[in-house]
Amino acid sequence: MMLSKGLKRKREEEQEKETLAADAWWLDPSLPAAAQAPPAAASSSLFDLSVLKLHHSLRQGEPDLRHLVLVVNTLRRIQASMAPEPTLPPVPSPPAAPCVADSLLASSDAALSASMASLLEDLSHIEGLSQAPQPLVDEGPPGRPTGGSPASLGALDLLGPATGCLLDDELEGLFEDIDTSMYDSELWAPVSEGLKPGPEDGPGKEEALELDEAELDYLLDVLVGTQALERPPGPGR
Amino acid sequence: MVLQPSERHHRDWSHRRLGPWCSPTGSPAPLSCETGCGEGSWILVCRLLVPTQVSLLSMEEDIDTRKINNSFLRDHSYATEADIISTVEFNHTGELLATGDKGGRVVIFQREQESKNQVHRRGEYNVYSTFQSHEPEFDYLKSLEIEEKINKIRWLPQQNAAYFLLSTNDKTVKLWKVSERDKRPEGYNLKDEEGRLRDPATITTLRVPVLRPMDLMVEATPRRVFANAHTYHINSISVNSDYETYMSADDLRINLWNFEITNQSFNIVDIKPANMEELTEVITAAEFHPHHCNSFVYSSSKGTIRLCDMRASALCDRHSKFFEEPEDPSNRSFFSEIISSISDVKFSHSGRYIMTRDYLTVKVWDLNMENRPIETYQVHDYLRSKLCSLYENDCIFDKFECVWNGSDSVIMTGSYNNFFRMFDRNTKRDVTLEASRENSKPRAILKPRKVCVGGKRRKDEISVDSLDFSKKILHTAWHPSENIIAVAATNNLYIFQDKVN
């Protein structure tokens, strides 16, 4: 793989996205672009940037669906290019995120785990709710499964540690009157030691674990700061 | 916000020629002659600064709207974010030009009447009516604020003395009636001077009121409000050729309305997956066929266009035609999907073609050929190597619109740095023009602009790295029959016409 003259790119910190080089600088014009894989460093920076965009988008009260979908699809492409194994399951999550989420959930109270899953469901429920009495804006077939397993999430799975962000801002405000004193922050202490390696693919692993620690800190901050939430009563359940 | 120079090397651009239809960007070649037009150079007719509420009040006394426009010409202090123009649309005769802004306001301009003495003022537009179409709302159920920004305005064809238009924000479509009043009934004798009803016992005769002329008053009244039918953000509205129905499209659904009925609509397209987590594609634009009231098209974020026939079934989830161009493997990148996302789709006036705008190109499709467009025009291909930075600063998500001229021979779309581009489909020539305050002298001839893509920069050229990405021309409109165009640049509305000898 040929680099353009004079361009050596160091591995960036996730936060320093402003030093990103121009797109496709690694491409040798004499060879078809499709045959040239970008170096892992470039993909990883783009990946981080996309995850940040996803977080930001989901934090909006009402995310711009087009923006969200495009970022998610781009993230999937980057993910696919970072993982050499074609047998990667279609769930496009950052390598260690589901295991972080899994271990957290495994060590938590069953009700809390259900509430986290249902909060993620809530995102689509809330989007589907409308003031109109018309059946037009119905949320599809009744009897939709509630509280699905977090590991099978699609787009929202990409959030990984950012699932925490759903717990603050607008959604949190809805549950202010709920007594959450039985859930205290000590519950989360063992997690930082319990990070298991994910069922993952080789080369992405080191970077993924590096990614993890920052993301893990973030997740812990969010969860500890927010307090666990009880499962909220929702319409039609 | 200017793109940081991120390339220290100069690439060889010879392999990135513009499409076969275009001459090098910014060549001063004039566009082909239209009937009744001259050279094809463009001149500025007027620059209209939509006045804010504050300034309107202080200018109450001033009835000469042209003076209002001119006095604001150099005044930046009144410009607020609410004044950012978000949609521009001529009516079917071109007599009226409507703009909608971020503050939920609609401003309608009317063409100045031509007079023999002042032929040079052809093409000037003055403020005709201003009204607040949408207000910010709060959705209590979701704890969300609904923006009052006007996403689209569409005119209804005129059927009587009044004008009707549809305006929409993210959630609600409204039908507005704009009418003139120049007479007032006078001579009632049922009330006294202070307006109190007189004691009927004191009234011995009944005086029939007489219509007396008064100063022209233009009033806008909301006639219909079509609400509560969209869960997601409305991106398009389109009036059907039957003039009885229209459609509104949001990210996942398209609804069909009858103008007379506001409490229900038919859902004709629904691409919402049962599980939102499986969502990979959204609707980006939709439009009815100009002549066939059963046909419409909608575009998607994946660069596809579907033509649907409402006669086939009530729910048009299955398309009649599916337009998609296969991906060019040599241009493949992580951003391929984002730049293929269609931001606007427009039928030609003839109804034979559709035009689509994606991030870097404008494409013309023949309705009879689904596998590829018949024409592709590069709007700003020099951005192809900057996609990463444009992704970073979100510019890659900008939604540019595109328009046909009246005879479907020229197409126009906007770009950055307040540039806009025109492509002549017949001569295959194109031009880049700029809507800027520097060229704001009325009747000034617009000089074609050129972007330098590498190597030595000529005197008049601007380099890619100097482009101002905060100055984007997203909304433009073309008069239905003449070469008069309206270009919205932030809170400024520029009106240009072709130079007539």
CSV table of N, CA and C in Angstrom, one decimal, chain B residues 257-333:
chain,number,residue,atom,x,y,z
B,257,TRP,N,-53.9,13.9,1.3
B,257,TRP,CA,-55.0,14.7,1.9
B,257,TRP,C,-55.9,15.2,0.8
B,258,ASN,N,-57.2,15.5,1.2
B,258,ASN,CA,-58.1,16.2,0.4
B,258,ASN,C,-58.1,17.6,1.0
B,259,PHE,N,-58.1,18.6,0.2
B,259,PHE,CA,-58.0,20.0,0.7
B,259,PHE,C,-59.2,20.3,1.7
B,260,GLU,N,-60.3,19.7,1.4
B,260,GLU,CA,-61.5,20.1,2.2
B,260,GLU,C,-61.5,19.3,3.6
B,261,ILE,N,-60.8,18.3,3.7
B,261,ILE,CA,-60.9,17.5,4.9
B,261,ILE,C,-59.6,17.5,5.7
B,262,THR,N,-59.7,18.0,6.9
B,262,THR,CA,-58.5,18.2,7.7
B,262,THR,C,-58.4,17.1,8.8
B,263,ASN,N,-59.4,16.4,9.1
B,263,ASN,CA,-59.3,15.5,10.2
B,263,ASN,C,-59.0,14.0,9.8
B,264,GLN,N,-58.7,13.8,8.6
B,264,GLN,CA,-58.2,12.5,8.2
B,264,GLN,C,-57.4,12.6,6.9
B,265,SER,N,-56.5,11.7,6.8
B,265,SER,CA,-55.7,11.6,5.5
B,265,SER,C,-55.4,10.1,5.3
B,266,PHE,N,-55.1,9.8,4.0
B,266,PHE,CA,-54.8,8.5,3.7
B,266,PHE,C,-53.3,8.3,3.7
B,267,ASN,N,-52.8,7.2,4.3
B,267,ASN,CA,-51.4,6.9,4.3
B,267,ASN,C,-51.2,6.1,3.0
B,268,ILE,N,-50.3,6.6,2.2
B,268,ILE,CA,-50.1,5.9,0.9
B,268,ILE,C,-48.7,5.2,0.8
B,269,VAL,N,-47.8,5.7,1.6
B,269,VAL,CA,-46.5,5.0,1.7
B,269,VAL,C,-46.1,4.9,3.1
B,270,ASP,N,-45.6,3.7,3.5
B,270,ASP,CA,-45.1,3.5,4.9
B,270,ASP,C,-43.9,2.6,4.8
B,271,ILE,N,-42.8,3.2,5.1
B,271,ILE,CA,-41.5,2.3,5.1
B,271,ILE,C,-41.0,2.1,6.4
B,272,LYS,N,-41.8,2.4,7.4
B,272,LYS,CA,-41.4,2.1,8.8
B,272,LYS,C,-41.2,0.6,9.1
B,273,PRO,N,-40.1,0.2,9.5
B,273,PRO,CA,-40.0,-1.2,9.8
B,273,PRO,C,-40.7,-1.6,11.1
B,274,ALA,N,-41.1,-2.8,11.3
B,274,ALA,CA,-41.8,-3.2,12.5
B,274,ALA,C,-40.9,-2.9,13.7
B,275,ASN,N,-39.6,-3.1,13.5
B,275,ASN,CA,-38.6,-2.9,14.6
B,275,ASN,C,-37.8,-1.7,14.2
B,276,MET,N,-37.9,-0.6,14.9
B,276,MET,CA,-37.1,0.6,14.5
B,276,MET,C,-35.6,0.4,14.4
B,277,GLU,N,-35.2,-0.6,15.1
B,277,GLU,CA,-33.8,-0.9,15.1
B,277,GLU,C,-33.3,-1.4,13.8
B,278,GLU,N,-34.2,-1.8,12.9
B,278,GLU,CA,-33.9,-2.3,11.6
B,278,GLU,C,-33.9,-1.2,10.6
B,279,LEU,N,-34.1,0.0,11.0
B,279,LEU,CA,-34.3,1.1,10.1
B,279,LEU,C,-32.9,1.4,9.4
B,280,THR,N,-32.9,1.4,8.0
B,280,THR,CA,-31.7,1.7,7.3
B,280,THR,C,-31.9,2.8,6.2
B,281,GLU,N,-33.2,3.2,6.0
B,281,GLU,CA,-33.4,4.1,4.9
B,281,GLU,C,-34.6,5.0,5.3
B,282,VAL,N,-34.5,6.2,4.8
B,282,VAL,CA,-35.7,7.1,5.1
B,282,VAL,C,-36.1,7.8,3.8
B,283,ILE,N,-37.3,8.4,3.8
B,283,ILE,CA,-37.8,9.1,2.6
B,283,ILE,C,-37.2,10.5,2.7
B,284,THR,N,-36.7,11.0,1.6
B,284,THR,CA,-36.1,12.3,1.6
B,284,THR,C,-36.9,13.4,0.9
B,285,ALA,N,-37.6,13.0,-0.1
B,285,ALA,CA,-38.4,14.0,-0.9
B,285,ALA,C,-39.5,13.2,-1.7
B,286,ALA,N,-40.5,14.0,-2.0
B,286,ALA,CA,-41.6,13.3,-2.8
B,286,ALA,C,-42.3,14.4,-3.6
B,287,GLU,N,-42.8,14.0,-4.8
B,287,GLU,CA,-43.5,14.9,-5.6
B,287,GLU,C,-44.6,14.2,-6.5
B,288,PHE,N,-45.7,14.8,-6.8
B,288,PHE,CA,-46.7,14.3,-7.7
B,288,PHE,C,-46.2,14.6,-9.1
B,289,HIS,N,-46.7,13.7,-10.0
B,289,HIS,CA,-46.4,13.9,-11.4
B,289,HIS,C,-47.2,15.2,-11.8
B,290,PRO,N,-46.7,16.0,-12.7
B,290,PRO,CA,-47.4,17.2,-13.1
B,290,PRO,C,-48.7,17.1,-13.8
B,291,HIS,N,-48.9,15.9,-14.5
B,291,HIS,CA,-50.1,15.7,-15.3
B,291,HIS,C,-50.9,14.5,-14.9
B,292,HIS,N,-50.2,13.5,-14.4
B,292,HIS,CA,-51.0,12.3,-14.1
B,292,HIS,C,-51.2,12.2,-12.6
B,293,CYS,N,-52.5,12.4,-12.2
B,293,CYS,CA,-52.8,12.6,-10.8
B,293,CYS,C,-52.7,11.3,-10.0
B,294,ASN,N,-52.4,10.2,-10.7
B,294,ASN,CA,-52.3,8.9,-9.9
B,294,ASN,C,-50.8,8.6,-9.6
B,295,SER,N,-49.9,9.4,-10.2
B,295,SER,CA,-48.5,9.0,-10.1
B,295,SER,C,-47.7,10.0,-9.3
B,296,PHE,N,-46.8,9.4,-8.5
B,296,PHE,CA,-45.8,10.3,-7.8
B,296,PHE,C,-44.5,9.6,-7.6
B,297,VAL,N,-43.5,10.3,-7.2
B,297,VAL,CA,-42.2,9.7,-7.0
B,297,VAL,C,-41.8,10.1,-5.5
B,298,TYR,N,-41.0,9.2,-5.0
B,298,TYR,CA,-40.3,9.6,-3.7
B,298,TYR,C,-38.9,9.1,-3.7
B,299,SER,N,-38.0,9.9,-3.1
B,299,SER,CA,-36.6,9.5,-3.1
B,299,SER,C,-36.2,9.1,-1.7
B,300,SER,N,-35.0,8.4,-1.6
B,300,SER,CA,-34.6,7.9,-0.3
B,300,SER,C,-33.2,8.3,0.0
B,301,SER,N,-32.8,8.0,1.2
B,301,SER,CA,-31.4,8.3,1.7
B,301,SER,C,-30.4,7.4,1.1
B,302,LYS,N,-30.9,6.4,0.4
B,302,LYS,CA,-29.9,5.4,-0.2
B,302,LYS,C,-29.7,5.7,-1.7
B,303,GLY,N,-30.3,6.9,-2.2
B,303,GLY,CA,-30.0,7.2,-3.6
B,303,GLY,C,-31.0,6.6,-4.5
B,304,THR,N,-32.1,6.1,-4.1
B,304,THR,CA,-33.1,5.5,-5.0
B,304,THR,C,-34.3,6.4,-5.1
B,305,ILE,N,-35.0,6.2,-6.3
B,305,ILE,CA,-36.2,6.9,-6.5
B,305,ILE,C,-37.3,5.8,-6.9
B,306,ARG,N,-38.4,6.0,-6.3
B,306,ARG,CA,-39.5,5.0,-6.6
B,306,ARG,C,-40.7,5.8,-7.2
B,307,LEU,N,-41.2,5.3,-8.3
B,307,LEU,CA,-42.4,5.9,-8.9
B,307,LEU,C,-43.5,5.0,-8.5
B,308,CYS,N,-44.6,5.6,-8.0
B,308,CYS,CA,-45.7,4.8,-7.5
B,308,CYS,C,-47.0,5.2,-8.3
B,309,ASP,N,-47.9,4.2,-8.4
B,309,ASP,CA,-49.2,4.5,-9.0
B,309,ASP,C,-50.2,4.2,-8.0
B,310,MET,N,-51.0,5.2,-7.7
B,310,MET,CA,-52.0,5.1,-6.6
B,310,MET,C,-53.2,4.2,-7.0
B,311,ARG,N,-53.3,3.9,-8.3
B,311,ARG,CA,-54.4,3.1,-8.8
B,311,ARG,C,-54.1,1.6,-8.5
B,312,ALA,N,-52.8,1.3,-8.3
B,312,ALA,CA,-52.4,-0.1,-8.1
B,312,ALA,C,-53.0,-0.7,-6.8
B,313,SER,N,-52.8,0.1,-5.7
B,313,SER,CA,-53.3,-0.3,-4.4
B,313,SER,C,-53.4,0.9,-3.5
B,314,ALA,N,-54.1,0.7,-2.4
B,314,ALA,CA,-54.3,1.8,-1.5
B,314,ALA,C,-53.0,2.2,-0.8
B,315,LEU,N,-52.2,1.2,-0.4
B,315,LEU,CA,-50.9,1.5,0.2
B,315,LEU,C,-49.9,1.2,-0.9
B,316,CYS,N,-49.2,2.3,-1.3
B,316,CYS,CA,-48.2,2.2,-2.4
B,316,CYS,C,-46.9,1.7,-1.9
B,317,ASP,N,-46.8,0.6,-1.2
B,317,ASP,CA,-45.5,0.2,-0.7
B,317,ASP,C,-44.7,-0.5,-1.8
B,318,ARG,N,-45.4,-0.9,-2.9
B,318,ARG,CA,-44.7,-1.5,-4.0
B,318,ARG,C,-44.7,-0.5,-5.1
B,319,HIS,N,-43.5,-0.3,-5.6
B,319,HIS,CA,-43.3,0.8,-6.6
B,319,HIS,C,-43.7,0.2,-8.0
B,320,SER,N,-44.0,1.1,-8.9
B,320,SER,CA,-44.2,0.8,-10.3
B,320,SER,C,-42.8,0.7,-11.0
B,321,LYS,N,-42.0,1.7,-10.6
B,321,LYS,CA,-40.6,1.8,-11.2
B,321,LYS,C,-39.7,2.1,-10.1
B,322,PHE,N,-38.5,1.6,-10.3
B,322,PHE,CA,-37.4,1.8,-9.2
B,322,PHE,C,-36.2,2.3,-9.9
B,323,PHE,N,-35.8,3.5,-9.6
B,323,PHE,CA,-34.6,4.1,-10.3
B,323,PHE,C,-33.4,4.1,-9.4
B,324,GLU,N,-32.3,3.5,-9.8
B,324,GLU,CA,-31.1,3.5,-9.1
B,324,GLU,C,-29.9,3.3,-10.0
B,325,GLU,N,-28.9,4.1,-9.7
B,325,GLU,CA,-27.7,3.9,-10.6
B,325,GLU,C,-26.7,3.0,-9.8
B,326,PRO,N,-26.2,2.1,-10.5
B,326,PRO,CA,-25.2,1.2,-9.8
B,326,PRO,C,-24.0,2.0,-9.3
B,327,GLU,N,-23.5,1.6,-8.2
B,327,GLU,CA,-22.3,2.4,-7.6
B,327,GLU,C,-21.1,2.3,-8.5
B,328,ASP,N,-20.4,3.3,-8.6
B,328,ASP,CA,-19.1,3.3,-9.4
B,328,ASP,C,-18.0,2.8,-8.5
B,329,PRO,N,-17.5,1.7,-8.8
B,329,PRO,CA,-16.5,1.1,-7.8
B,329,PRO,C,-15.3,1.9,-7.7
B,330,SER,N,-14.9,2.7,-8.6
B,330,SER,CA,-13.7,3.5,-8.5
B,330,SER,C,-13.9,4.7,-7.6
B,331,ASN,N,-15.2,5.0,-7.2
B,331,ASN,CA,-15.4,6.1,-6.3
B,331,ASN,C,-15.9,5.7,-5.0
B,332,ARG,N,-15.7,4.4,-4.7
B,332,ARG,CA,-16.3,3.9,-3.5
B,332,ARG,C,-15.5,4.4,-2.3
B,333,SER,N,-16.3,4.8,-1.2
B,333,SER,CA,-15.6,5.2,0.0
B,333,SER,C,-16.6,4.9,1.2
